[in-house]
XYZ file of C-alpha atoms in Angstrom:
500
model
C -107.038 106.278 14.602
C -105.274 107.459 11.579
C -106.834 106.688 8.337
C -104.347 105.515 5.719
C -105.394 105.699 2.219
C -105.820 102.312 0.558
C -103.623 103.254 -2.367
C -100.761 104.122 -0.111
C -101.121 100.849 1.750
C -101.105 99.014 -1.486
C -98.001 100.800 -2.573
C -96.268 100.117 0.698
C -97.308 96.481 0.649
C -96.215 96.080 -2.883
C -92.865 97.687 -2.130
C -92.427 95.443 0.860
C -93.172 92.360 -1.212
C -90.758 93.510 -3.862
C -88.112 94.158 -1.255
C -88.724 90.765 0.282
C -88.586 89.184 -3.134
C -85.322 90.974 -3.883
C -83.942 89.984 -0.528
C -85.044 86.411 -1.084
C -83.456 86.438 -4.516
C -80.180 87.738 -3.144
C -80.311 85.245 -0.290
C -80.893 82.387 -2.707
C -78.080 83.594 -4.988
C -75.780 83.991 -2.013
C -76.667 80.536 -0.792
C -75.839 79.078 -4.183
C -72.533 80.926 -4.183
C -71.778 79.643 -0.719
C -72.649 76.098 -1.793
C -70.478 76.485 -4.873
C -67.670 77.810 -2.753
C -68.098 74.919 -0.349
C -67.961 72.441 -3.216
C -64.882 74.160 -4.602
C -63.291 74.064 -1.186
C -64.053 70.363 -0.852
C -62.573 69.749 -4.278
C -59.500 71.756 -3.362
C -59.185 69.903 -0.096
C -59.482 66.538 -1.877
C -56.965 67.653 -4.486
C -54.635 68.745 -1.743
C -55.049 65.374 -0.013
C -54.334 63.602 -3.300
C -51.297 65.756 -3.823
C -50.198 65.029 -0.282
C -50.535 61.263 -0.842
C -48.713 61.552 -4.145
C -46.001 63.586 -2.494
C -45.708 60.998 0.268
C -45.598 58.233 -2.366
C -42.968 60.124 -4.328
C -40.906 60.659 -1.199
C -41.341 56.998 -0.231
C -40.436 55.834 -3.734
C -37.462 58.148 -3.782
C -36.289 56.779 -0.450
C -36.763 53.212 -1.653
C -34.924 53.984 -4.884
C -32.086 55.552 -2.934
C -31.967 52.531 -0.651
C -32.063 50.151 -3.614
C -29.349 52.154 -5.327
C -27.224 52.066 -2.188
C -27.777 48.310 -1.894
C -26.950 47.862 -5.589
C -23.813 49.937 -5.242
C -22.871 47.972 -2.107
C -23.628 44.749 -3.957
C -21.457 45.772 -6.903
C -18.722 46.871 -4.508
C -18.931 43.539 -2.660
C -18.867 41.562 -5.916
C -15.876 43.562 -7.093
C -14.094 42.861 -3.798
C -15.060 39.193 -4.031
C -13.582 39.000 -7.515
C -10.359 40.666 -6.362
C -10.037 38.383 -3.350
C -10.835 35.254 -5.370
C -8.302 36.161 -8.028
C -5.681 36.982 -5.417
C -5.984 33.786 -3.364
C -6.413 31.485 -6.364
C -3.019 32.433 -7.799
C -0.990 30.871 -4.994
C -0.513 27.210 -4.086
C 1.209 27.820 -0.741
C -1.073 27.747 2.317
C 0.703 30.383 4.441
C 0.963 32.749 1.473
C -2.742 32.161 0.790
C -3.828 33.390 4.228
C -1.283 36.220 4.260
C -2.763 37.590 1.039
C -6.291 37.035 2.331
C -5.631 38.886 5.600
C -4.107 41.898 3.838
C -7.073 42.052 1.470
C -9.744 41.684 4.168
C -8.244 44.598 6.106
C -9.032 47.028 3.291
C -11.811 45.505 1.183
C -14.367 43.958 3.577
C -16.294 46.344 5.839
C -16.946 44.316 8.973
C -15.905 45.251 12.468
C -14.695 41.740 13.275
C -13.357 38.878 11.177
C -12.125 35.466 12.282
C -11.019 32.461 10.219
C -10.401 29.180 12.028
C -9.171 25.887 10.542
C -9.507 22.369 11.893
C -6.175 20.593 12.405
C -5.667 16.876 11.698
C -5.852 16.323 15.463
C -9.318 17.926 15.562
C -8.140 21.139 17.242
C -9.115 24.548 15.886
C -6.319 26.898 14.873
C -6.544 30.620 14.210
C -5.490 31.684 10.716
C -6.849 35.266 10.537
C -8.110 37.543 13.335
C -9.296 41.123 12.743
C -10.979 43.192 15.477
C -10.368 40.595 18.209
C -7.842 40.748 21.021
C -5.604 37.696 21.578
C -7.477 36.929 24.812
C -10.819 37.026 22.999
C -9.526 34.626 20.342
C -8.201 32.267 23.031
C -11.576 32.321 24.806
C -13.431 31.643 21.540
C -11.150 28.714 20.690
C -11.528 27.262 24.186
C -15.332 27.468 24.066
C -15.574 26.019 20.563
C -13.280 23.130 21.554
C -15.476 22.359 24.560
C -18.774 22.738 22.723
C -18.670 21.212 19.235
C -22.311 22.024 18.477
C -21.362 25.022 16.320
C -19.004 22.982 14.123
C -21.575 20.179 13.928
C -24.297 22.590 12.821
C -22.057 23.805 9.982
C -21.729 20.299 8.519
C -24.852 20.804 6.409
C -22.876 23.392 4.426
C -25.176 26.313 5.339
C -24.269 29.553 7.087
C -25.481 30.557 10.538
C -26.435 34.237 10.847
C -27.993 36.601 13.328
C -31.003 36.553 10.969
C -31.704 32.809 10.832
C -30.250 31.611 14.152
C -32.560 30.553 16.954
C -32.888 33.133 19.728
C -30.935 31.141 22.333
C -28.130 30.259 19.931
C -28.047 33.829 18.615
C -27.693 35.207 22.134
C -24.924 32.738 22.976
C -23.008 33.561 19.799
C -23.458 37.294 20.318
C -21.962 36.959 23.791
C -19.138 34.675 22.626
C -18.025 36.918 19.760
C -19.080 40.254 21.389
C -21.248 41.323 18.430
C -24.923 41.959 17.707
C -24.922 40.921 14.059
C -22.894 38.052 12.591
C -22.403 35.501 9.804
C -20.632 32.160 10.314
C -19.972 30.220 7.108
C -18.379 26.763 6.865
C -15.111 26.409 4.943
C -15.531 23.224 2.920
C -12.941 20.989 1.296
C -14.256 18.010 -0.663
C -17.658 18.334 1.086
C -16.139 18.141 4.597
C -15.906 21.095 6.998
C -12.275 22.124 7.508
C -12.911 25.441 9.245
C -15.193 28.439 9.690
C -15.302 32.033 8.440
C -16.816 34.537 10.910
C -17.714 38.193 10.317
C -19.694 40.423 12.658
C -20.664 43.946 13.671
C -21.378 45.222 17.159
C -23.050 48.420 15.989
C -26.808 48.190 15.367
C -26.315 50.716 12.598
C -24.585 48.003 10.572
C -26.971 45.029 10.468
C -26.321 41.887 8.447
C -28.277 41.418 5.211
C -29.016 38.385 3.055
C -26.629 39.841 0.493
C -23.876 39.807 3.117
C -24.647 36.176 3.906
C -24.419 35.209 0.238
C -21.145 37.130 -0.179
C -19.474 35.525 2.856
C -20.746 32.075 1.865
C -19.270 32.394 -1.633
C -15.992 33.723 -0.233
C -15.818 30.852 2.290
C -16.287 28.366 -0.552
C -13.528 30.080 -2.526
C -11.216 29.903 0.501
C -12.001 26.194 0.854
C -11.265 25.535 -2.815
C -8.004 27.484 -2.739
C -7.006 25.750 0.499
C -7.744 22.349 -1.044
C -5.629 23.216 -4.100
C -2.763 24.424 -1.903
C -2.824 21.312 0.267
C -3.077 19.030 -2.757
C -0.107 20.811 -4.327
C 1.821 20.522 -1.047
C 1.024 16.812 -0.900
C 2.109 16.293 -4.509
C 5.218 18.417 -3.938
C 6.213 16.439 -0.838
C 5.567 13.155 -2.640
C 7.628 14.441 -5.542
C 10.447 15.451 -3.200
C 10.365 12.081 -1.459
C 10.240 10.284 -4.796
C 13.082 12.416 -6.139
C 15.123 11.647 -3.017
C 14.417 7.938 -3.391
C 15.251 8.115 -7.105
C 18.528 9.898 -6.328
C 19.393 7.350 -3.652
C 18.420 4.499 -5.954
C 20.311 6.080 -8.840
C 23.422 6.364 -6.687
C 23.015 2.738 -5.649
C 22.516 1.684 -9.268
C 25.464 3.768 -10.430
C 27.591 2.179 -7.742
C 26.303 -1.277 -8.640
C 26.784 -0.545 -12.345
C 30.351 0.569 -11.720
C 30.981 -2.607 -9.761
C 29.382 -4.717 -12.503
C 31.380 -2.893 -15.161
C 34.563 -3.461 -13.198
C 33.682 -7.123 -12.736
C 32.752 -7.416 -16.408
C 35.977 -5.734 -17.413
C 37.967 -8.033 -15.132
C 36.066 -11.022 -16.489
C 36.660 -9.959 -20.101
C 40.344 -9.380 -19.431
C 40.581 -12.728 -17.676
C 38.740 -14.543 -20.477
C 40.870 -12.843 -23.097
C 44.064 -13.705 -21.248
C 43.065 -17.310 -20.558
C 41.755 -17.782 -24.092
C 45.015 -16.646 -25.606
C 46.930 -18.853 -23.188
C 44.741 -21.851 -24.091
C 44.806 -21.281 -27.822
C 48.563 -22.010 -28.146
C 48.590 -25.433 -26.400
C 45.322 -26.390 -28.113
C 46.829 -25.582 -31.474
C 49.828 -27.756 -30.575
C 47.603 -30.612 -29.375
C 45.487 -30.432 -32.509
C 48.619 -30.297 -34.691
C 50.288 -33.282 -33.040
C 47.043 -35.260 -33.151
C 46.739 -34.529 -36.863
C 50.351 -35.642 -37.466
C 49.779 -38.883 -35.578
C 46.541 -39.529 -37.440
C 48.230 -38.927 -40.791
C 50.611 -41.864 -40.166
C 53.716 -39.842 -40.885
C 55.236 -41.102 -37.665
C 54.237 -44.653 -38.373
C 51.139 -46.742 -38.395
C 48.916 -46.535 -35.325
C 46.257 -48.968 -34.115
C 42.591 -48.242 -34.920
C 41.725 -47.777 -31.238
C 44.433 -45.126 -30.927
C 43.235 -43.485 -34.131
C 39.701 -43.239 -32.726
C 41.018 -41.604 -29.567
C 43.086 -39.191 -31.625
C 39.939 -38.357 -33.588
C 38.145 -37.542 -30.317
C 41.109 -35.381 -29.282
C 40.849 -33.564 -32.602
C 37.054 -33.086 -32.272
C 37.251 -31.836 -28.695
C 40.121 -29.555 -29.668
C 37.911 -28.053 -32.394
C 35.104 -27.567 -29.866
C 37.477 -25.882 -27.446
C 38.856 -23.651 -30.214
C 35.289 -22.631 -31.162
C 34.499 -21.950 -27.509
C 37.635 -19.845 -27.147
C 36.819 -17.950 -30.338
C 33.294 -17.227 -29.047
C 34.681 -16.053 -25.718
C 37.195 -13.799 -27.435
C 34.542 -12.358 -29.758
C 32.194 -11.620 -26.876
C 35.034 -10.117 -24.891
C 36.055 -7.870 -27.785
C 32.484 -6.742 -28.447
C 31.868 -5.956 -24.757
C 35.105 -4.003 -24.487
C 34.395 -2.080 -27.699
C 37.562 -3.329 -29.358
C 35.943 -5.448 -32.063
C 36.500 -3.955 -35.496
C 33.643 -4.501 -37.943
C 34.381 -4.997 -41.628
C 31.373 -3.308 -43.157
C 30.794 -4.041 -46.825
C 27.954 -4.264 -49.322
C 26.318 -7.679 -48.959
C 23.542 -9.667 -50.581
C 21.504 -11.061 -47.716
C 20.003 -13.862 -49.843
C 23.476 -15.183 -50.653
C 24.422 -15.157 -46.964
C 21.316 -17.179 -46.061
C 21.857 -19.617 -48.956
C 25.509 -20.158 -47.993
C 24.583 -20.894 -44.387
C 21.846 -23.274 -45.548
C 24.364 -25.135 -47.745
C 26.757 -25.381 -44.805
C 24.107 -26.837 -42.482
C 22.265 -28.997 -45.026
C 24.021 -32.226 -43.916
C 22.834 -31.735 -40.331
C 19.265 -31.046 -41.486
C 19.302 -34.111 -43.764
C 20.402 -36.312 -40.885
C 17.185 -35.358 -39.030
C 15.040 -35.165 -42.203
C 14.243 -31.520 -41.430
C 12.348 -29.539 -44.054
C 14.088 -26.241 -44.952
C 12.094 -23.177 -46.107
C 13.645 -19.819 -47.024
C 11.622 -16.743 -48.033
C 13.665 -13.668 -48.886
C 11.757 -10.669 -50.228
C 12.955 -9.704 -53.699
C 12.793 -5.959 -52.932
C 15.552 -6.106 -50.290
C 18.474 -4.022 -51.597
C 22.177 -4.581 -50.972
C 22.890 -4.155 -47.257
C 25.919 -2.694 -45.479
C 26.990 -5.386 -43.003
C 29.888 -7.339 -41.627
C 29.058 -10.487 -43.623
C 31.243 -12.806 -41.529
C 29.494 -11.690 -38.336
C 26.018 -11.967 -39.893
C 27.024 -15.453 -41.122
C 27.657 -16.394 -37.499
C 24.237 -15.035 -36.498
C 22.436 -17.280 -38.985
C 24.728 -20.262 -38.292
C 24.111 -20.052 -34.540
C 20.339 -19.511 -34.859
C 19.807 -22.263 -37.445
C 22.145 -24.674 -35.609
C 20.196 -23.970 -32.435
C 16.921 -24.679 -34.274
C 18.313 -27.982 -35.598
C 19.235 -29.064 -32.049
C 15.732 -28.494 -30.694
C 13.658 -29.636 -33.690
C 12.606 -33.305 -33.873
C 12.923 -35.424 -37.007
C 10.658 -34.478 -39.941
C 10.261 -30.996 -38.473
C 10.540 -27.695 -40.333
C 12.955 -24.779 -40.079
C 12.156 -21.601 -41.978
C 13.969 -18.325 -42.506
C 12.151 -15.198 -43.652
C 13.441 -11.745 -44.588
C 11.088 -8.804 -45.238
C 11.891 -5.181 -46.080
C 10.341 -2.553 -43.813
C 11.242 1.133 -44.175
C 15.014 1.451 -43.680
C 15.615 -1.967 -42.141
C 14.996 -5.669 -42.752
C 13.013 -7.922 -40.419
C 14.421 -11.445 -40.123
C 12.880 -14.500 -38.483
C 14.259 -17.990 -37.895
C 11.427 -20.350 -36.933
C 11.284 -24.020 -36.011
C 8.689 -26.609 -35.082
C 10.663 -27.762 -32.073
C 9.879 -28.264 -28.421
C 9.540 -24.563 -27.604
C 11.001 -22.593 -24.714
C 9.604 -22.101 -21.223
C 8.570 -18.520 -20.392
C 10.958 -18.409 -17.456
C 13.853 -19.295 -19.763
C 13.134 -16.765 -22.529
C 14.431 -13.762 -20.563
C 17.683 -15.604 -19.755
C 18.233 -17.145 -23.166
C 20.757 -14.512 -24.267
C 22.750 -14.692 -21.027
C 26.257 -16.049 -21.321
C 26.616 -19.755 -20.421
C 22.849 -20.216 -20.003
C 21.646 -23.435 -21.597
C 18.098 -24.717 -22.109
C 17.474 -28.382 -21.400
C 17.263 -30.362 -24.660
C 14.532 -32.969 -24.229
C 15.003 -34.261 -27.784
C 18.676 -35.156 -27.532
C 20.124 -35.187 -24.030
C 23.601 -35.864 -25.439
C 23.721 -32.578 -27.350
C 25.305 -29.960 -25.103
C 26.060 -26.390 -26.067
C 28.451 -23.892 -24.569
C 25.734 -21.357 -23.770
C 27.621 -18.672 -25.699
C 26.089 -18.929 -29.170
C 22.912 -16.918 -28.517
C 24.785 -14.417 -26.327
C 27.134 -13.807 -29.259
C 24.168 -13.512 -31.665
C 22.586 -10.787 -29.525
C 25.811 -8.812 -29.286
C 26.438 -9.005 -33.064
C 22.864 -7.866 -33.844
C 23.103 -4.976 -31.375
C 26.543 -4.086 -32.749
C 24.789 -3.535 -36.093
C 22.254 -1.287 -34.277
C 19.564 -3.959 -34.558
C 17.178 -5.615 -32.113
C 16.444 -9.264 -31.347
C 13.570 -10.947 -29.503
C 11.933 -14.356 -29.128
C 8.406 -15.748 -29.346
C 7.805 -19.358 -28.369
C 5.072 -21.845 -27.589
C 5.698 -25.122 -25.817
C 5.533 -28.183 -28.145
C 4.857 -25.944 -31.149
C 8.160 -24.221 -31.734
C 10.089 -20.980 -31.412
C 10.815 -17.937 -33.564
C 13.900 -15.769 -33.229
C 13.154 -12.322 -34.687
C 15.789 -9.684 -35.325
C 16.242 -6.513 -37.351
C 19.234 -5.125 -39.217
C 19.474 -1.652 -40.789
C 20.165 -1.438 -44.521
C 22.642 1.438 -44.165
C 25.115 1.143 -41.300
C 28.756 2.210 -41.093
C 30.070 2.108 -37.519
C 33.796 2.415 -36.992
C 33.722 0.303 -33.866
C 31.168 -1.771 -32.035
């Protein structure tokens, strides 16, 4: 057994402890470094994960932004196309031109594989107006099926579109098979809230699905088509009515012109006949009146009283016939435009006063009250005084005939602008409404209930109207039964016609 000195053992032990302590220290330090490295690694890994999520979010956001931008650009493009189409179809009022423009525009501005526009005829049948992407046989098959099954048209009556998005699975499948597409929109074409057709668009490719934006676009465009179609049809209806009315007016005008020519010829013949007969009658009447006057004067010897009374009747009736002939001749001349008017400056108050003086005896016989109101501001007027005399004589004489005893006749003259308003009123029996329109007709006579024995020729008022109109005036009547009548007429202050 080897004896080791204690000091050496102590040194060795101490060294070993120190070494162990140093090793332990380094192990502890290393462990802390490892832990620190692990923590750093975890932090790095978490940071990397966060960065990865952020990168994914950025990529996702970028994709969504790109998609939104594409949709916005598509939306703007669609709205621009919609505006172009709306402007194009709203500027025509002819139905065929409307759909011709629409078809040409849809070919280049609307990106759908298939387009079909059908309209309902008055008979209920569907007619093709526009077909893009369909063969004629396909269109015929579609029309046949839709005519047999009206459920599609009925479902459009609520005004809402049917799409591959909102359609029930069975209906969607049936429509896909009918139109040979996978995605579609069917919008009703409305006119005054009723369905007059349908607007179909569709895509067969799954790469081109239908969106809600597409549905809104097609729905708006279908409404615009319906409005433009309604305007075109309304214009066509108005145009046809106008053409028919114009044709009727032309036919009626031709008939009236023919009738007017016939009436003018008859009137001319009548005037010529009246003029001829009047002249032929005037000569013998003048002779009769002359001989009657000679006999009544007693130059050819005394005659019995009974004979004298008969001669007086001959004389009176001759005067009446002469007046009638004169009226006929005056009317004839005025109608033929051969009556010369002697226009001169006249005082209208003097004319009225002179006529009143002339007719005073007749008014006194019936105790008729006479009232004349002539405005003091009426200037001198340019008239044919003799003709205007006849107007007042005829109107006042007429009033005397139809006014009972103790009645009133009044004449009024008022200045208004460049003419004078005249009125001759009475408190007589009045005139029936049915008679007023005929009162100025030649030979028309109103029944005189006051004095059945008083008979007129029916020419006085006709002559009055023609004289007033010859002076470029107007005449009209207001009347009330059992209260009286008023004859109103106007005459211009300045008037210088060469001929009537």
